[in-house]
Short mmCIF file of C-alpha atoms in Angstrom, two decimals:
data_model
loop_
_atom_site.label_atom_id
_atom_site.label_comp_id
_atom_site.label_asym_id
_atom_site.label_seq_id
_atom_site.Cartn_x
_atom_site.Cartn_y
_atom_site.Cartn_z
CA MET Y 1499 152.56 137.12 112.26
CA TRP Y 1500 155.05 138.39 114.88
CA ALA Y 1501 157.91 138.78 112.42
CA GLY Y 1502 157.50 142.56 112.21
CA ARG Y 1503 158.05 143.11 115.94
CA PRO Y 1504 161.57 143.51 117.36
CA GLY Y 1505 162.69 140.36 119.17
CA ALA Y 1506 159.79 138.35 117.77
CA GLY Y 1507 160.38 134.62 117.79
CA THR Y 1508 163.26 134.79 120.30
CA LEU Y 1509 163.33 133.23 123.75
CA GLU Y 1510 163.22 136.69 125.31
CA SER Y 1511 159.83 137.28 123.69
CA MET Y 1512 158.38 134.10 125.23
CA THR Y 1513 156.62 133.73 128.56
CA THR Y 1514 156.72 130.53 130.55
CA THR Y 1515 153.69 129.02 132.20
CA VAL Y 1516 153.83 126.05 134.56
CA VAL Y 1517 150.72 123.93 134.24
CA PRO Y 1518 149.99 121.24 136.88
CA SER Y 1519 149.29 117.95 135.20
CA GLY Y 1520 146.35 117.16 137.46
CA SER Y 1521 145.35 113.61 138.18
CA ARG Y 1522 147.09 110.73 136.47
CA PRO Y 1523 145.17 108.97 133.73
CA VAL Y 1524 143.72 105.58 134.55
CA LEU Y 1525 145.92 102.68 133.48
CA PRO Y 1526 144.29 101.20 130.36
CA SER Y 1527 143.65 97.47 130.36
CA ALA Y 1528 145.71 97.26 127.13
CA VAL Y 1529 148.82 98.43 129.03
CA ASP Y 1530 148.05 96.17 131.99
CA LEU Y 1531 147.67 93.13 129.72
CA SER Y 1532 150.79 94.12 127.77
CA VAL Y 1533 152.78 94.18 131.02
CA ALA Y 1534 151.39 90.74 131.91
CA LEU Y 1535 152.42 89.38 128.50
CA TRP Y 1536 155.93 90.90 128.77
CA LEU Y 1537 156.35 89.31 132.19
CA GLY Y 1538 155.04 86.01 130.79
CA ALA Y 1539 157.60 86.23 127.98
CA ILE Y 1540 160.38 86.81 130.51
CA LEU Y 1541 159.21 83.80 132.54
CA ALA Y 1542 159.06 81.67 129.37
CA GLY Y 1543 162.66 82.66 128.64
CA LEU Y 1544 163.72 81.78 132.16
CA ALA Y 1545 161.86 78.45 131.96
CA GLU Y 1546 163.55 77.68 128.64
CA SER Y 1547 166.94 78.33 130.26
CA LEU Y 1548 166.09 75.88 133.04
CA VAL Y 1549 164.82 73.23 130.60
CA ARG Y 1550 168.13 73.50 128.76
CA LEU Y 1551 169.79 72.10 131.90
CA ALA Y 1552 168.66 68.69 130.58
CA ALA Y 1553 170.39 69.30 127.22
CA PRO Y 1554 173.56 67.42 126.24
CA VAL Y 1555 175.54 70.64 126.80
CA PRO Y 1556 173.70 72.44 129.61
CA PRO Y 1557 174.30 76.10 130.44
CA THR Y 1558 176.81 76.75 133.20
CA THR Y 1559 175.84 78.15 136.57
CA GLY Y 1560 177.45 81.44 135.56
CA GLU Y 1561 175.42 81.60 132.34
CA LEU Y 1562 172.23 80.90 134.28
CA ALA Y 1563 173.10 83.59 136.84
CA VAL Y 1564 173.73 86.17 134.10
CA ARG Y 1565 170.44 85.29 132.39
CA ALA Y 1566 168.55 85.47 135.68
CA GLY Y 1567 170.07 88.89 136.38
CA ILE Y 1568 169.14 90.13 132.91
CA TYR Y 1569 165.60 88.81 133.30
CA LEU Y 1570 165.31 90.53 136.68
CA VAL Y 1571 166.38 93.90 135.25
CA LEU Y 1572 164.05 93.47 132.28
CA GLY Y 1573 161.18 92.63 134.63
CA VAL Y 1574 161.77 95.84 136.58
CA VAL Y 1575 161.81 97.87 133.35
CA VAL Y 1576 158.62 96.15 132.14
CA LEU Y 1577 156.85 97.02 135.41
CA GLN Y 1578 157.75 100.66 134.76
CA LEU Y 1579 155.48 100.57 131.69
CA ARG Y 1580 152.66 101.17 134.17
CA SER Y 1581 154.15 104.61 135.01
CA GLY Y 1582 153.10 105.96 131.64
CA HIS Y 1583 156.50 107.38 130.77
CA GLY Y 1584 157.14 106.83 127.08
CA VAL Y 1585 160.85 106.16 127.58
CA TYR Y 1586 160.00 102.80 129.14
CA ARG Y 1587 157.69 101.88 126.28
CA TRP Y 1588 160.40 102.58 123.70
CA THR Y 1589 163.09 100.88 125.80
CA VAL Y 1590 161.01 97.72 126.18
CA LEU Y 1591 160.10 97.77 122.49
CA GLY Y 1592 163.74 98.15 121.43
CA VAL Y 1593 165.39 95.79 123.90
CA LEU Y 1594 162.77 93.07 124.27
CA GLY Y 1595 160.64 93.57 121.19
CA VAL Y 1596 163.39 93.96 118.59
CA LEU Y 1597 166.67 92.65 120.02
CA GLY Y 1598 165.05 89.96 122.17
CA THR Y 1599 162.91 88.62 119.35
CA ALA Y 1600 165.88 88.64 116.99
CA SER Y 1601 167.86 86.56 119.48
CA LEU Y 1602 164.98 84.08 119.70
CA VAL Y 1603 164.57 83.52 115.98
CA VAL Y 1604 168.23 83.49 114.86
CA GLU Y 1605 168.86 79.87 115.89
CA PRO Y 1606 165.74 78.37 114.23
CA VAL Y 1607 166.19 80.46 111.08
CA ARG Y 1608 169.84 79.42 110.86
CA ALA Y 1609 168.83 75.75 111.23
CA LEU Y 1610 166.28 76.11 108.43
CA ALA Y 1611 168.81 77.94 106.23
CA ASP Y 1612 171.27 75.08 106.76
CA GLY Y 1613 168.76 72.63 105.28
CA GLY Y 1614 166.90 71.59 108.41
CA SER Y 1615 163.14 71.24 108.50
CA VAL Y 1616 160.46 71.59 111.13
CA GLY Y 1617 159.28 68.03 110.47
CA LEU Y 1618 162.76 66.58 110.90
CA PHE Y 1619 163.20 68.53 114.14
CA LEU Y 1620 159.88 67.27 115.50
CA VAL Y 1621 160.67 63.60 114.86
CA SER Y 1622 164.29 63.72 116.05
CA ALA Y 1623 164.13 66.14 118.99
CA THR Y 1624 164.42 64.99 122.59
CA ALA Y 1625 161.69 65.79 125.10
CA PRO Y 1626 163.66 68.73 126.61
CA GLU Y 1627 164.27 70.14 123.11
CA LEU Y 1628 160.55 69.95 122.32
CA VAL Y 1629 159.66 71.65 125.61
CA ALA Y 1630 162.29 74.35 124.98
CA ALA Y 1631 160.93 74.90 121.45
CA ALA Y 1632 157.37 75.17 122.78
CA LEU Y 1633 158.49 77.67 125.42
CA ARG Y 1634 160.30 79.67 122.75
CA GLY Y 1635 157.15 79.69 120.61
CA LEU Y 1636 155.13 80.87 123.60
CA HIS Y 1637 157.78 83.51 124.31
CA VAL Y 1638 157.58 84.90 120.76
CA ALA Y 1639 153.75 84.86 120.77
CA GLU Y 1640 153.68 86.76 124.08
CA VAL Y 1641 156.12 89.36 122.74
CA VAL Y 1642 154.03 89.90 119.60
CA GLY Y 1643 150.85 90.28 121.67
CA ALA Y 1644 152.57 92.61 124.14
CA VAL Y 1645 153.86 94.86 121.35
CA VAL Y 1646 150.43 95.06 119.71
CA LEU Y 1647 148.81 95.99 123.04
CA LEU Y 1648 151.52 98.54 123.81
CA PHE Y 1649 150.44 100.45 120.70
CA HIS Y 1650 146.69 99.97 121.13
CA PRO Y 1651 144.89 103.36 120.82
CA ALA Y 1652 144.16 103.42 124.57
CA ALA Y 1653 147.83 102.72 125.35
CA ARG Y 1654 149.01 105.42 122.92
CA ALA Y 1655 146.68 107.92 124.58
CA PHE Y 1656 147.94 106.87 128.03
CA TYR Y 1657 151.58 107.45 127.09
CA ARG Y 1658 150.71 110.70 125.33
CA THR Y 1659 148.81 112.20 128.30
CA THR Y 1660 150.90 110.88 131.18
CA SER Y 1661 153.63 113.32 132.16
CA PRO Y 1662 155.70 114.40 135.14
CA SER Y 1663 153.98 116.45 137.85
CA THR Y 1664 154.25 119.68 135.87
CA THR Y 1665 154.49 120.65 132.25
CA VAL Y 1666 156.32 123.77 131.12
CA VAL Y 1667 154.68 125.53 128.21
CA ALA Y 1668 156.40 128.40 126.39
CA THR Y 1669 154.18 130.86 124.53
CA PRO Y 1670 154.98 134.12 122.76
CA ALA Y 1671 154.75 137.14 125.08
CA GLY Y 1672 151.33 138.73 125.07
CA ILE Y 1673 149.61 135.55 123.86
CA ARG Y 1674 147.64 133.66 126.52
#
């Protein structure tokens, strides 16, 4: 194509065009609902932490403060999903979707691997343990729903078309 021309394919042979991005795309309802589910999951985690205060070995004030701080930061990052910047989508997916879910299922999976059963848990658990388990189940369900919505076709299009105020496009010189 351009290989026969001197300097073809080099940066010097490229021109740069700055294209205004125009108006921002409308926030899809899939992203809006995903944000609501992420925030619900964070609140379920916070509620579970508070319910654990009634456990035989409750979390310390310091542990609760650290968790509250983490939940606050995560909430701010989740709200940034509405900006349309893909970095927030991937950050939320990695931190909350993968690492967060793993942290939620390790304890129950370990209990089952050690010979426990769901039935035995249900008949021997205290009221706070049952409430905490229900909140954890809600938490996981909200995360799964939020992830699915975050990759809904309308959400993918939103993250693909949303960009900073300008986009720099490099094209070979002479091609417009």
